[in-house]
Coordinates of C-alpha atoms and ligand atoms in Angstrom, one line a residue:
X1 CA -84.4 189.3 -74.5
X2 CA -85.9 185.9 -75.0
X3 CA -89.3 184.5 -73.9
X4 CA -87.7 182.3 -71.2
X5 CA -85.5 185.0 -69.6
X6 CA -87.9 185.3 -66.7
X7 CA -88.7 181.6 -66.5
X8 CA -85.2 180.2 -66.0
X9 CA -83.7 180.4 -62.5
X10 CA -81.2 183.2 -61.5
X11 CA -78.2 181.0 -61.8
X12 CA -79.1 179.9 -65.4
X13 CA -79.8 183.5 -66.4
X14 CA -76.5 184.7 -64.9
X15 CA -74.6 181.9 -66.7
X16 CA -76.1 182.9 -70.1
X17 CA -76.9 180.6 -73.0
X18 CA -74.7 178.1 -74.7
X19 CA -75.3 178.0 -78.4
X20 CA -76.0 174.4 -79.5
X21 CA -74.8 173.9 -83.0
X22 CA -77.5 173.4 -85.7
X23 CA -75.5 170.8 -87.5
X24 CA -74.9 167.3 -86.1
X25 CA -71.6 167.1 -84.3
X26 CA -70.5 164.6 -87.0
X27 CA -70.6 167.3 -89.6
X28 CA -68.8 169.9 -87.6
X29 CA -65.5 170.9 -89.0
X30 CA -63.8 169.6 -85.8
X31 CA -65.1 166.1 -86.7
X32 CA -63.7 166.4 -90.3
X33 CA -61.5 163.3 -90.6
X34 CA -59.1 165.3 -92.9
X35 CA -58.3 167.7 -90.0
X36 CA -55.7 166.7 -87.4
X37 CA -57.3 167.2 -84.0
X38 CA -54.7 168.6 -81.7
X39 CA -57.2 170.8 -79.8
X40 CA -58.8 168.6 -77.1
X41 CA -55.9 166.8 -75.3
X42 CA -57.2 163.4 -76.4
X43 CA -54.8 160.4 -76.6
X44 CA -53.1 159.9 -79.9
X45 CA -52.8 156.2 -79.1
X46 CA -56.5 155.4 -78.9
X47 CA -58.2 153.0 -76.5
X48 CA -56.6 149.7 -75.4
X49 CA -57.6 146.8 -77.6
X50 CA -58.6 145.0 -74.4
X51 CA -61.0 147.9 -73.6
X52 CA -62.4 147.6 -77.1
X53 CA -63.0 143.9 -76.7
X54 CA -64.6 144.5 -73.3
X55 CA -67.0 147.0 -74.9
X56 CA -68.0 144.6 -77.7
X57 CA -68.8 142.0 -75.0
X58 CA -70.8 144.5 -72.9
X59 CA -72.9 145.5 -75.9
X60 CA -74.7 142.2 -75.7
X61 CA -76.2 143.2 -72.4
X62 CA -77.2 146.7 -73.4
X63 CA -80.9 146.0 -72.6
X64 CA -79.9 146.1 -68.9
X65 CA -79.4 149.3 -66.9
X66 CA -75.8 149.7 -65.7
X67 CA -74.7 149.0 -62.2
X68 CA -75.5 152.3 -60.6
X69 CA -72.7 151.9 -58.0
X70 CA -70.1 150.7 -60.5
X71 CA -69.2 148.1 -57.9
X72 CA -66.7 146.1 -59.8
X73 CA -64.7 149.2 -61.0
X74 CA -64.8 150.8 -57.5
X75 CA -63.6 147.5 -56.0
X76 CA -60.7 147.3 -58.4
X77 CA -59.8 151.0 -57.9
X78 CA -60.0 150.6 -54.1
X79 CA -57.5 147.7 -54.3
X80 CA -55.2 149.6 -56.6
X81 CA -55.1 152.7 -54.4
X82 CA -55.4 150.9 -51.0
X83 CA -58.5 152.9 -50.0
X84 CA -62.1 151.8 -49.2
X85 CA -64.6 151.4 -52.1
X86 CA -66.9 153.9 -50.2
X87 CA -64.2 156.6 -50.8
X88 CA -64.7 156.3 -54.6
X89 CA -67.4 157.7 -56.8
X90 CA -67.4 156.7 -60.5
X91 CA -68.9 159.4 -62.8
X92 CA -69.6 160.0 -66.4
X93 CA -66.4 162.1 -66.9
X94 CA -64.8 164.6 -64.6
X95 CA -66.8 167.5 -66.2
X96 CA -69.9 165.8 -64.9
X97 CA -68.3 165.1 -61.5
X98 CA -67.3 168.8 -61.2
X99 CA -70.9 169.7 -61.7
X100 CA -71.9 167.2 -58.9
X101 CA -69.4 168.8 -56.6
X102 CA -70.6 172.3 -57.3
X103 CA -74.3 171.3 -56.8
X104 CA -73.4 169.6 -53.5
X105 CA -71.2 172.2 -52.0
X106 CA -71.9 175.6 -53.5
X107 CA -75.0 177.9 -53.8
X108 CA -75.6 181.6 -54.2
X109 CA -73.7 183.5 -51.5
X110 CA -70.9 181.0 -51.4
X111 CA -67.7 181.0 -53.5
X112 CA -65.1 178.7 -55.0
X113 CA -61.5 179.7 -55.6
X114 CA -59.2 178.7 -58.4
X115 CA -56.4 180.2 -60.6
X116 CA -56.8 182.3 -63.7
X117 CA -56.0 180.4 -66.9
X118 CA -57.2 177.0 -65.6
X119 CA -59.7 174.3 -66.6
X120 CA -62.7 175.8 -68.4
X121 CA -65.3 173.7 -66.4
X122 CA -64.6 175.4 -63.1
X123 CA -66.2 178.7 -64.0
X124 CA -69.1 176.9 -65.7
X125 CA -70.1 174.6 -62.9
X126 CA -69.7 177.4 -60.3
X127 CA -71.9 179.9 -62.2
X128 CA -74.5 177.2 -63.0
X129 CA -75.3 177.0 -59.2
X130 CA -75.2 180.7 -58.7
X131 CA -72.0 180.8 -56.7
X132 CA -69.1 183.1 -57.3
X133 CA -65.7 182.0 -58.7
X134 CA -62.6 183.8 -57.5
X135 CA -59.7 183.5 -59.9
X136 CA -56.2 184.4 -58.6
X137 CA -53.5 185.6 -61.1
X138 CA -50.9 183.2 -62.4
X139 CA -47.4 183.2 -60.8
X140 CA -44.5 182.1 -62.9
X141 CA -47.0 180.8 -65.4
X142 CA -48.7 178.4 -63.0
X143 CA -50.9 178.3 -59.9
X144 CA -50.1 180.8 -57.1
X145 CA -51.0 178.8 -53.9
X146 CA -50.3 181.7 -51.6
X147 CA -52.7 183.9 -53.6
X148 CA -55.3 181.1 -53.4
X149 CA -55.0 180.9 -49.6
X150 CA -55.3 184.7 -49.4
X151 CA -58.4 184.7 -51.6
X152 CA -60.4 182.3 -49.4
X153 CA -62.9 183.7 -47.0
X154 CA -65.7 182.4 -44.7
X155 CA -67.9 181.9 -47.8
X156 CA -65.4 179.7 -49.6
X157 CA -66.4 176.1 -49.8
X158 CA -64.4 174.7 -52.7
X159 CA -60.9 175.2 -54.2
X160 CA -60.3 173.8 -57.7
X161 CA -56.7 172.9 -58.4
X162 CA -55.8 171.3 -61.8
X163 CA -52.5 169.5 -61.3
X164 CA -51.0 169.5 -63.9
X165 CA -52.9 172.6 -65.0
X166 CA -54.8 172.8 -68.3
X167 CA -53.9 174.9 -70.3
X168 CA -50.6 175.9 -68.9
X169 CA -49.2 172.4 -68.4
X170 CA -47.5 173.4 -65.1
X171 CA -47.2 171.3 -62.0
X172 CA -47.4 171.8 -58.2
X173 CA -45.1 169.3 -56.5
X174 CA -46.0 167.3 -53.4
X175 CA -44.0 169.5 -51.1
X176 CA -45.8 172.6 -52.2
X177 CA -49.2 170.9 -52.0
X178 CA -48.5 169.5 -48.5
X179 CA -47.6 173.0 -47.3
X180 CA -50.7 174.4 -49.0
X181 CA -53.1 171.9 -47.5
X182 CA -51.8 172.5 -44.0
X183 CA -53.0 176.0 -44.3
X184 CA -56.4 175.4 -45.8
X185 CA -59.2 176.2 -43.3
X186 CA -61.5 173.3 -42.2
X187 CA -64.6 174.7 -44.0
X188 CA -63.0 174.4 -47.5
X189 CA -62.9 171.3 -49.7
X190 CA -59.9 171.1 -52.0
X191 CA -60.6 169.4 -55.3
X192 CA -57.3 168.1 -56.8
X193 CA -58.0 167.5 -60.4
X194 CA -55.4 165.0 -61.6
X195 CA -56.8 164.4 -65.1
X196 CA -53.2 164.2 -66.5
X197 CA -52.0 162.0 -63.6
X198 CA -50.4 159.2 -65.8
X199 CA -48.3 161.7 -67.9
X200 CA -47.3 163.7 -64.8
X201 CA -46.2 160.7 -62.8
X202 CA -44.0 159.5 -65.7
X203 CA -42.4 162.9 -66.2
X204 CA -41.9 163.2 -62.4
X205 CA -39.9 160.0 -62.2
X206 CA -37.7 161.1 -65.2
X207 CA -37.2 164.6 -63.7
X208 CA -36.6 163.4 -60.1
X209 CA -39.6 165.3 -58.7
X210 CA -42.2 164.0 -56.2
X211 CA -45.4 164.8 -58.0
X212 CA -48.3 163.9 -55.8
X213 CA -49.3 162.4 -52.4
X214 CA -53.0 162.8 -53.2
X215 CA -53.9 159.2 -52.4
X216 CA -52.4 159.6 -48.9
X217 CA -54.7 162.6 -48.4
X218 CA -57.6 160.3 -49.3
X219 CA -56.5 157.6 -47.0
X220 CA -56.4 160.0 -44.1
X221 CA -59.8 161.4 -45.0
X222 CA -58.6 165.0 -45.4
X223 CA -61.0 167.6 -46.9
X224 CA -59.6 166.7 -50.3
X225 CA -61.3 165.1 -53.4
X226 CA -58.9 163.7 -55.9
X227 CA -60.2 163.4 -59.5
X228 CA -58.9 161.0 -62.2
X229 CA -60.2 160.3 -65.6
X230 CA -60.1 157.6 -68.3
X231 CA -60.2 160.3 -71.0
X232 CA -56.5 160.9 -71.3
X233 CA -53.8 158.2 -71.1
X234 CA -56.4 155.5 -71.2
X235 CA -57.8 156.8 -74.5
X236 CA -61.5 156.6 -73.6
X237 CA -62.6 160.3 -73.9
X238 CA -65.6 159.5 -76.0
X239 CA -67.1 157.1 -73.4
X240 CA -67.2 159.7 -70.6
X241 CA -65.9 158.0 -67.5
X242 CA -63.8 159.2 -64.6
X243 CA -63.8 159.0 -60.8
X244 CA -63.4 161.0 -57.6
X245 CA -61.8 159.8 -54.3
X246 CA -62.4 161.5 -51.0
X247 CA -63.9 161.2 -47.5
X248 CA -66.6 158.4 -47.5
X249 CA -69.2 160.7 -46.0
X250 CA -68.7 163.4 -48.6
X251 CA -68.7 160.9 -51.5
X252 CA -72.0 159.6 -50.3
X253 CA -73.5 163.1 -50.6
X254 CA -72.0 163.3 -54.1
X255 CA -73.6 159.9 -55.0
X256 CA -77.0 161.2 -53.9
X257 CA -76.7 164.3 -56.1
X258 CA -75.3 162.5 -59.2
X259 CA -77.8 161.3 -61.8
X260 CA -79.1 157.8 -61.4
X261 CA -77.4 155.4 -63.9
X262 CA -75.0 158.2 -64.9
X263 CA -72.2 155.9 -66.1
X264 CA -73.0 153.4 -68.9
X265 CA -72.3 149.7 -68.7
X266 CA -70.1 150.0 -71.8
X267 CA -68.0 152.7 -70.2
X268 CA -67.7 150.7 -66.9
X269 CA -66.5 147.5 -68.8
X270 CA -64.1 149.5 -70.9
X271 CA -62.6 151.2 -67.9
X272 CA -62.1 148.0 -66.0
X273 CA -60.2 146.5 -69.0
X274 CA -58.2 149.7 -69.6
X275 CA -57.0 149.7 -66.0
X276 CA -55.4 146.3 -66.5
X277 CA -53.7 147.1 -69.8
X278 CA -50.7 148.7 -68.2
X279 CA -48.5 148.2 -71.3
X280 CA -50.9 150.4 -73.3
X281 CA -50.8 153.2 -70.8
X282 CA -47.0 152.9 -70.5
X283 CA -46.7 153.2 -74.3
X284 CA -48.9 156.3 -74.3
X285 CA -47.0 158.1 -71.6
X286 CA -43.5 157.1 -72.9
X287 CA -44.3 158.2 -76.4
X288 CA -45.8 161.4 -75.1
X289 CA -42.7 162.2 -73.1
X290 CA -40.5 161.6 -76.2
X291 CA -42.7 163.8 -78.3
X292 CA -42.9 166.6 -75.7
X293 CA -39.1 166.8 -75.8
X294 CA -38.8 166.6 -79.6
X295 CA -41.6 168.9 -80.4
X296 CA -40.7 171.3 -77.6
X297 CA -37.3 171.6 -79.1
X298 CA -38.6 172.2 -82.7
X299 CA -41.2 174.7 -81.6
X300 CA -38.5 176.6 -79.5
X301 CA -36.3 176.6 -82.6
X302 CA -39.1 178.4 -84.4
X303 CA -38.6 181.1 -81.8
X304 CA -41.8 180.5 -79.9
X305 CA -41.7 180.5 -76.1
X306 CA -42.7 177.0 -74.9
X307 CA -43.8 176.2 -71.3
X308 CA -42.3 172.9 -70.2
X309 CA -45.2 170.5 -70.0
X310 CA -46.2 167.8 -67.4
X311 CA -49.2 166.6 -69.5
X312 CA -50.0 165.6 -73.1
X313 CA -50.0 169.1 -74.6
X314 CA -47.7 172.0 -75.2
X315 CA -48.6 175.6 -74.6
X316 CA -46.6 178.4 -76.3
X317 CA -46.6 182.0 -77.1
X318 CA -46.8 182.6 -80.8
X319 CA -46.3 186.4 -80.4
X320 CA -49.3 187.3 -82.6
X321 CA -53.0 187.0 -82.4
X322 CA -53.7 183.4 -81.3
X323 CA -57.1 183.1 -83.0
X324 CA -55.7 184.2 -86.4
X325 CA -52.8 181.9 -85.9
X326 CA -55.1 178.9 -85.1
X327 CA -57.2 179.8 -88.2
X328 CA -54.1 179.7 -90.4
X329 CA -53.1 176.3 -88.9
X330 CA -56.6 175.0 -89.6
X331 CA -56.1 176.0 -93.3
X332 CA -53.1 173.8 -93.2
X333 CA -55.2 171.0 -91.7
X334 CA -54.4 171.2 -88.0
X335 CA -56.8 172.1 -85.2
X336 CA -55.2 173.8 -82.1
X337 CA -56.6 175.8 -79.2
X338 CA -56.1 179.5 -79.1
X339 CA -56.0 180.7 -75.4
X340 CA -57.6 184.1 -76.0
X341 CA -60.6 183.2 -73.8
X342 CA -58.2 182.3 -71.0
X343 CA -56.6 185.8 -71.1
X344 CA -53.6 184.7 -73.1
X345 CA -54.4 186.2 -76.5
X346 CA -51.1 185.3 -78.1
X347 CA -50.8 181.7 -76.8
X348 CA -52.0 178.4 -78.2
X349 CA -52.3 174.9 -76.7
X350 CA -51.4 172.0 -78.9
X351 CA -52.0 168.4 -78.0
X352 CA -49.1 166.1 -78.5
X353 CA -49.8 163.5 -81.2
X354 CA -47.9 160.6 -82.7
X355 CA -44.5 161.2 -84.4
X356 CA -46.2 161.6 -87.9
X357 CA -48.9 163.9 -86.6
X358 CA -46.3 166.1 -84.8
X359 CA -44.2 166.3 -88.0
X360 CA -47.3 167.4 -89.8
X361 CA -47.8 170.0 -87.2
X362 CA -44.2 171.3 -87.4
X363 CA -44.5 171.5 -91.3
X364 CA -47.8 173.5 -90.8
X365 CA -46.1 175.8 -88.2
X366 CA -43.2 176.4 -90.5
X367 CA -45.6 177.5 -93.3
Ligands
PLP1 C1 -57.8 169.6 -65.9 C2 -58.9 168.8 -66.5 N1 -59.9 168.2 -65.8 C3 -60.9 167.5 -66.3 C4 -61.0 167.3 -67.7 C5 -62.1 166.6 -68.2 O1 -62.1 165.2 -68.0 P1 -63.3 164.3 -68.5 O2 -63.0 163.9 -69.9 O3 -63.2 163.1 -67.6 O4 -64.5 165.0 -68.3 C6 -60.0 167.8 -68.5 C7 -60.1 167.6 -70.0 O5 -59.4 168.2 -70.8 C8 -58.9 168.6 -67.9 O6 -58.0 169.2 -68.7

């Protein structure tokens, strides 16, 4: 037991320690340029050249603090979604915003509810504030909304729903979500994490499914917070920028809890420019859908069971120890995510890359 065990607060002690690597991240094997990174659901198509130009321009003013309220970006997002700027909070990535939500709404004695096999940050932000996370089992490989409703009690304040879900890649359609929200009690805030919104919207049109009416929930000030990020289709994961949309009063509480100057001026400038580069996003989602189909077919032909995806990754059962499998793929030069820690010890998650990257992956899988 360490010297600080009695000094840190109860929530930090219960959460445990996170080992910070001794080496600089630039020397970690994951950063090795010779390895193909298909383990973090980043965009294979990079940032928009317009966003890169906006970043260079913003660098000149780096001696100024950023606009704490990200007014220009909020204004633009408000126009785009036909909501009020006060209903939007820009954050340094959704992971940070999830922490803000937990710090604002949860505390010891309260709980949050989510599904098993969902986004890794939900347990982290919940335990960091000393609250309890209830995880319901998967149904048909995705979220079981009935089980989530049944798991809520008087101490529940937050429900986290990743739609599409990471790492299963599954979707909850708008009809199921409407029905769910009708039954959520008034003391619970539903966080709809739509990190993969652009990919899912594109798939939904192609597949004739109504994906999400989340912005309508925001317009009618329901107890819903919708999360979107610039880390995925916009290709800005390294900058850390995303946003939440919800009731103005609740967003104002979140703004108070968020760190001052949380979002850099460079990130704000890049996000504004990225939003306008619709051709770049279209290219990313169209290519992604093509690759999902192609690679899905090739992986299935290797006799692995693939879950149809609504996002920029494929999850499949490799019918053997996933960690060993990932280690072998790494020896072939490809990084993928084994899902052992998610309770799926024989499944891996692979980010969809470019045609060339995916062909490299298939060759490695065949070996
Ligand atoms: C469901 C989900 N939510 C949020 C995030 C994190 O988003 P950000 O990069 O904005 O922190 C991810 C990233 O993989 C994700 O899969």
